[in-house]
Coordinates of C-alpha atoms and ligand atoms in Angstrom, one line a residue:
X1 CA -1.4 -1.1 -35.4
X2 CA 0.3 -4.4 -34.8
X3 CA 1.7 -4.5 -31.3
X4 CA 3.8 -7.5 -31.9
X5 CA 2.4 -9.4 -29.0
X6 CA 1.5 -12.6 -30.8
X7 CA 2.8 -15.6 -28.9
X8 CA 3.9 -13.6 -25.8
X9 CA 2.8 -14.9 -22.4
X10 CA 1.1 -12.6 -19.9
X11 CA 0.1 -13.1 -16.3
X12 CA -2.8 -10.8 -15.5
X13 CA -4.0 -10.3 -11.9
X14 CA -7.7 -9.6 -11.1
X15 CA -8.4 -11.0 -14.6
X16 CA -11.9 -12.0 -13.8
X17 CA -13.3 -8.5 -13.6
X18 CA -13.0 -4.8 -14.5
X19 CA -9.6 -3.4 -15.4
X20 CA -7.8 -6.8 -15.2
X21 CA -10.4 -8.5 -17.5
X22 CA -10.1 -5.7 -20.0
X23 CA -6.3 -6.0 -20.1
X24 CA -6.6 -9.7 -20.5
X25 CA -9.1 -9.3 -23.3
X26 CA -6.9 -6.8 -25.1
X27 CA -3.8 -8.9 -24.8
X28 CA -5.7 -12.0 -26.1
X29 CA -7.0 -10.0 -29.0
X30 CA -3.4 -9.1 -29.8
X31 CA -2.5 -12.8 -29.9
X32 CA -0.9 -13.1 -26.4
X33 CA -1.4 -16.2 -24.3
X34 CA -2.8 -15.2 -21.0
X35 CA -3.1 -16.6 -17.4
X36 CA -5.8 -14.8 -15.5
X37 CA -6.0 -15.1 -11.8
X38 CA -8.2 -13.9 -8.8
X39 CA -9.7 -15.6 -5.8
X40 CA -13.1 -16.8 -7.0
X41 CA -12.8 -19.7 -9.4
X42 CA -16.4 -19.5 -10.8
X43 CA -15.9 -15.9 -11.9
X44 CA -12.5 -16.8 -13.4
X45 CA -14.1 -19.6 -15.4
X46 CA -16.8 -17.3 -16.7
X47 CA -14.1 -14.7 -17.7
X48 CA -12.1 -17.5 -19.4
X49 CA -15.1 -18.6 -21.4
X50 CA -15.6 -15.1 -22.7
X51 CA -11.9 -14.8 -23.5
X52 CA -11.8 -18.1 -25.3
X53 CA -14.5 -16.9 -27.6
X54 CA -11.7 -14.6 -29.2
X55 CA -10.2 -16.3 -32.2
X56 CA -7.0 -18.1 -31.4
X57 CA -7.3 -17.5 -27.6
X58 CA -5.1 -19.5 -25.3
X59 CA -6.2 -18.8 -21.7
X60 CA -5.7 -20.5 -18.4
X61 CA -6.9 -19.6 -15.0
X62 CA -5.5 -19.9 -11.5
X63 CA -7.5 -19.2 -8.3
X64 CA -5.3 -17.5 -5.8
X65 CA -5.2 -14.8 -3.1
X66 CA -2.8 -11.9 -3.7
X67 CA -2.2 -11.6 0.1
X68 CA -0.8 -15.2 0.3
X69 CA 3.0 -15.6 -0.4
X70 CA 2.5 -19.2 -1.4
X71 CA -0.3 -18.2 -3.9
X72 CA 1.9 -15.5 -5.4
X73 CA 4.5 -18.1 -6.3
X74 CA 1.9 -20.6 -7.4
X75 CA 0.5 -18.2 -10.0
X76 CA 3.9 -17.6 -11.6
X77 CA 4.6 -21.4 -11.6
X78 CA 1.2 -22.1 -13.1
X79 CA 1.9 -19.7 -16.0
X80 CA 5.3 -21.4 -16.7
X81 CA 3.7 -24.8 -16.5
X82 CA 1.0 -23.9 -18.9
X83 CA 3.0 -21.9 -21.5
X84 CA 6.7 -22.5 -20.8
X85 CA 7.6 -18.8 -20.5
X86 CA 6.5 -15.4 -19.2
X87 CA 6.9 -12.1 -21.0
X88 CA 4.5 -9.8 -19.3
X89 CA 3.4 -9.5 -15.6
X90 CA 0.4 -7.3 -14.8
X91 CA 0.0 -6.7 -11.1
X92 CA -3.6 -5.9 -10.4
X93 CA -6.3 -6.9 -7.9
X94 CA -8.8 -5.3 -5.6
X95 CA -8.0 -2.7 -2.9
X96 CA -7.5 -2.5 0.9
X97 CA -10.5 -1.3 2.9
X98 CA -11.3 2.4 3.0
X99 CA -11.4 4.4 6.3
X100 CA -9.6 6.9 8.5
X101 CA -5.9 6.1 8.9
X102 CA -6.0 6.4 12.7
X103 CA -8.7 3.7 12.9
X104 CA -6.5 1.0 11.3
X105 CA -4.6 -1.4 13.6
X106 CA -1.3 -3.2 12.8
X107 CA -3.0 -6.1 11.3
X108 CA -4.9 -3.9 8.8
X109 CA -1.6 -2.3 7.8
X110 CA 0.0 -5.7 7.5
X111 CA -2.8 -6.9 5.1
X112 CA -2.6 -3.7 3.0
X113 CA 1.1 -4.0 2.6
X114 CA 0.8 -7.7 1.6
X115 CA -1.8 -6.7 -0.9
X116 CA -0.4 -3.6 -2.5
X117 CA 3.4 -4.0 -2.0
X118 CA 4.6 -7.4 -0.9
X119 CA 2.6 -9.2 -3.6
X120 CA 4.4 -7.2 -6.3
X121 CA 7.7 -7.8 -4.6
X122 CA 7.2 -11.5 -4.6
X123 CA 5.5 -11.8 -8.0
X124 CA 8.3 -9.8 -9.6
X125 CA 11.1 -11.7 -7.9
X126 CA 9.6 -15.0 -9.1
X127 CA 8.7 -13.7 -12.6
X128 CA 11.9 -11.8 -13.5
X129 CA 14.1 -14.8 -14.1
X130 CA 11.5 -16.0 -16.7
X131 CA 11.4 -12.6 -18.3
X132 CA 15.2 -12.6 -18.5
X133 CA 15.1 -16.1 -20.0
X134 CA 12.7 -14.8 -22.6
X135 CA 15.1 -12.0 -23.6
X136 CA 13.2 -9.2 -21.9
X137 CA 9.6 -8.3 -21.0
X138 CA 7.4 -5.9 -19.1
X139 CA 6.0 -5.4 -15.6
X140 CA 2.9 -3.2 -15.2
X141 CA 1.5 -2.2 -11.8
X142 CA -2.1 -1.0 -11.5
X143 CA -2.5 1.5 -8.7
X144 CA -4.8 4.6 -8.5
X145 CA -4.8 8.3 -9.0
X146 CA -5.1 8.7 -5.2
X147 CA -1.5 7.6 -4.9
X148 CA -0.5 10.8 -6.8
X149 CA -3.2 13.0 -5.3
X150 CA -4.1 11.5 -1.9
X151 CA -7.8 11.4 -0.9
X152 CA -8.9 11.2 2.8
X153 CA -10.2 7.7 3.5
X154 CA -8.0 6.0 1.0
X155 CA -4.9 6.1 3.2
X156 CA -4.1 2.4 3.4
X157 CA -3.9 2.3 -0.4
X158 CA -2.1 5.6 -0.8
X159 CA 0.6 4.7 1.7
X160 CA 1.2 1.2 0.5
X161 CA 1.1 2.1 -3.2
X162 CA 3.5 5.0 -2.5
X163 CA 6.0 2.3 -1.4
X164 CA 5.2 0.4 -4.6
X165 CA 6.1 3.5 -6.7
X166 CA 9.5 3.6 -5.1
X167 CA 9.9 -0.1 -5.6
X168 CA 8.9 0.0 -9.3
X169 CA 11.2 2.9 -10.1
X170 CA 14.2 1.3 -8.5
X171 CA 13.4 -2.1 -10.1
X172 CA 13.3 -0.4 -13.5
X173 CA 16.8 0.8 -12.9
X174 CA 18.0 -2.6 -11.9
X175 CA 16.4 -4.7 -14.6
X176 CA 16.5 -2.2 -17.5
X177 CA 19.8 -3.7 -18.7
X178 CA 17.8 -7.0 -19.1
X179 CA 15.4 -5.3 -21.5
X180 CA 12.6 -5.5 -18.9
X181 CA 10.4 -2.4 -18.5
X182 CA 8.5 -1.5 -15.3
X183 CA 5.7 1.0 -15.5
X184 CA 2.9 2.0 -13.1
X185 CA -0.6 3.1 -14.1
X186 CA -2.7 5.3 -11.9
X187 CA -6.3 5.1 -13.1
X188 CA -8.8 7.8 -12.2
X189 CA -12.5 6.7 -11.8
X190 CA -13.1 3.7 -14.1
X191 CA -16.5 2.1 -14.8
X192 CA -16.0 -1.4 -13.3
X193 CA -17.9 -3.6 -10.8
X194 CA -15.7 -2.1 -8.0
X195 CA -16.7 1.5 -8.8
X196 CA -20.3 0.6 -9.5
X197 CA -20.5 -0.9 -6.0
X198 CA -19.2 2.3 -4.5
X199 CA -21.9 4.4 -6.4
X200 CA -24.6 2.0 -5.1
X201 CA -23.2 2.2 -1.6
X202 CA -23.3 6.0 -1.6
X203 CA -26.8 6.2 -3.1
X204 CA -28.1 3.5 -0.7
X205 CA -30.1 1.8 -3.5
X206 CA -31.7 5.1 -4.7
X207 CA -31.3 4.8 -8.6
X208 CA -31.8 8.6 -9.1
X209 CA -29.1 9.4 -6.5
X210 CA -26.8 6.9 -8.1
X211 CA -27.3 8.4 -11.6
X212 CA -26.7 11.9 -10.1
X213 CA -23.4 10.8 -8.4
X214 CA -22.2 9.3 -11.7
X215 CA -23.2 12.4 -13.6
X216 CA -21.3 14.6 -11.1
X217 CA -18.1 12.6 -11.6
X218 CA -18.5 12.8 -15.4
X219 CA -18.8 16.6 -15.1
X220 CA -15.8 16.9 -12.7
X221 CA -13.6 15.0 -15.3
X222 CA -12.0 17.3 -17.9
X223 CA -13.0 14.9 -20.7
X224 CA -16.5 14.8 -19.3
X225 CA -16.7 11.1 -18.6
X226 CA -15.3 8.6 -16.3
X227 CA -13.0 6.0 -17.7
X228 CA -13.8 2.6 -19.3
X229 CA -11.7 -0.4 -18.5
X230 CA -10.6 -0.4 -22.1
X231 CA -9.0 3.1 -21.5
X232 CA -6.5 1.4 -19.2
X233 CA -6.2 -1.8 -21.3
X234 CA -5.2 0.3 -24.3
X235 CA -2.2 1.9 -22.7
X236 CA -1.2 -1.3 -20.9
X237 CA -1.2 -3.2 -24.2
X238 CA 1.1 -0.5 -25.7
X239 CA 3.4 -0.3 -22.8
X240 CA 4.0 -4.1 -22.8
X241 CA 4.7 -4.1 -26.5
X242 CA 8.1 -3.8 -28.2
X243 CA 6.9 -0.4 -29.4
X244 CA 7.3 0.9 -25.9
X245 CA 10.7 -0.7 -25.2
X246 CA 12.2 2.8 -24.4
X247 CA 9.5 3.7 -21.8
X248 CA 10.3 2.4 -18.3
X249 CA 10.2 3.6 -14.7
X250 CA 7.2 5.8 -15.4
X251 CA 4.1 6.5 -13.4
X252 CA 1.2 7.4 -15.7
X253 CA -2.2 8.8 -14.7
X254 CA -5.0 7.4 -16.9
X255 CA -7.7 9.7 -15.5
X256 CA -9.4 11.9 -18.2
X257 CA -7.3 14.8 -17.0
X258 CA -8.5 14.7 -13.3
X259 CA -5.0 14.9 -11.7
X260 CA -4.4 18.5 -10.7
X261 CA -0.7 18.6 -11.3
X262 CA 1.8 19.3 -14.2
Ligands
NAP301 N1 -12.5 1.2 -10.8 C1 -11.9 2.3 -10.5 O1 -12.5 3.4 -10.5 C2 -10.5 2.3 -10.0 C3 -9.8 3.6 -9.9 C4 -8.5 3.6 -9.5 C5 -7.8 2.4 -9.2 N2 -8.5 1.2 -9.3 C6 -7.7 0.0 -8.9 O2 -7.7 -0.9 -10.0 C7 -7.6 -2.2 -9.5 C8 -8.7 -3.0 -10.2 O3 -10.0 -2.5 -9.9 P1 -11.3 -2.8 -10.7 O4 -12.1 -1.6 -10.6 O5 -11.0 -3.5 -11.9 O6 -12.0 -3.9 -9.6 P2 -13.0 -5.1 -9.8 O7 -13.8 -5.0 -11.0 O8 -13.6 -5.3 -8.5 O9 -11.9 -6.3 -10.1 C9 -11.0 -6.7 -9.1 C10 -10.4 -8.0 -9.5 O10 -9.3 -8.3 -8.5 C11 -9.6 -9.6 -7.9 N3 -9.2 -9.6 -6.5 C12 -9.7 -8.8 -5.5 N4 -9.1 -9.0 -4.4 C13 -8.2 -10.0 -4.7 C14 -7.3 -10.7 -3.9 N5 -7.2 -10.5 -2.5 N6 -6.5 -11.7 -4.5 C15 -6.6 -11.9 -5.8 N7 -7.4 -11.3 -6.6 C16 -8.2 -10.3 -6.0 C17 -11.1 -9.8 -8.1 O11 -11.6 -11.1 -8.1 P3 -11.9 -11.9 -6.7 O12 -12.7 -10.9 -5.9 O13 -12.6 -13.1 -7.1 O14 -10.6 -12.2 -6.1 C18 -11.3 -9.2 -9.5 O15 -10.9 -10.1 -10.5 C19 -7.8 -2.1 -8.0 O16 -6.6 -2.1 -7.3 C20 -8.5 -0.7 -7.8 O17 -8.2 -0.1 -6.5 C21 -9.8 1.1 -9.7

């Protein structure tokens, strides 16, 4: 199916790894020009080399930290400088630290809000004029299933992303008339370097324990497997395409059926 993304310009956060890389890969395959960004330049360069192996790929990188207001603006400006327009903004990165809510001080809360909420506020504010100038576009936020179904120990993410859900829904009302859609994805467990690190941490280096932890999660998922980054990239590529122009303001779990709600 042609998603009509050829020549569109996308800014993809966390594009050097996991979900962000898979989204960038899918968009490049569909003919979009992509700026990927994250903090570590070496990993970005490696990712860009892989993406540039795709026929017709136009990929640029920008090393930046999502918690820095200056970097948020620099990323948007770098995309416009490279490609002259922006059609698609994918807000995605790592995650705030885990831990019990009562153990986090004001500074930890400030950092979490910068990472999960204020970065999106700033990136959207800077990008929307370019999306408007392009005649419309899409904003996608990657959050987590835990924002719909809170999990003890994930409170910094849950609380800051809950604010993001309110922001995204309201933004969708305000910029819908400009033909700009805003949708939020809540992935369940996805097989990425981030989740592999957590399996390794739990198993403390014991390969058998690690395999058992993975198998348990596969079994607990209705479709009997955890997700692949491509599971998220597939729906994102559809949502940012003209085929999904009537879908906005949604919050969509991509979780193999794990969310216990109707
Ligand atoms: N994997 C899962 O099971 C899962 C489930 C639910 C939700 N999620 C969410 O999905 C998002 C992506 O996760 P993932 O599994 O793809 O992780 P990942 O493989 O570790 O990739 C994270 C990406 O974000 C970048 N990043 C991290 N911190 C950043 C920062 N402060 N500024 C800019 N870039 C930053 C990383 O590069 P640098 O470190 O070089 O900056 C990397 O490119 C996260 O928000 C995660 O919480 C993941």
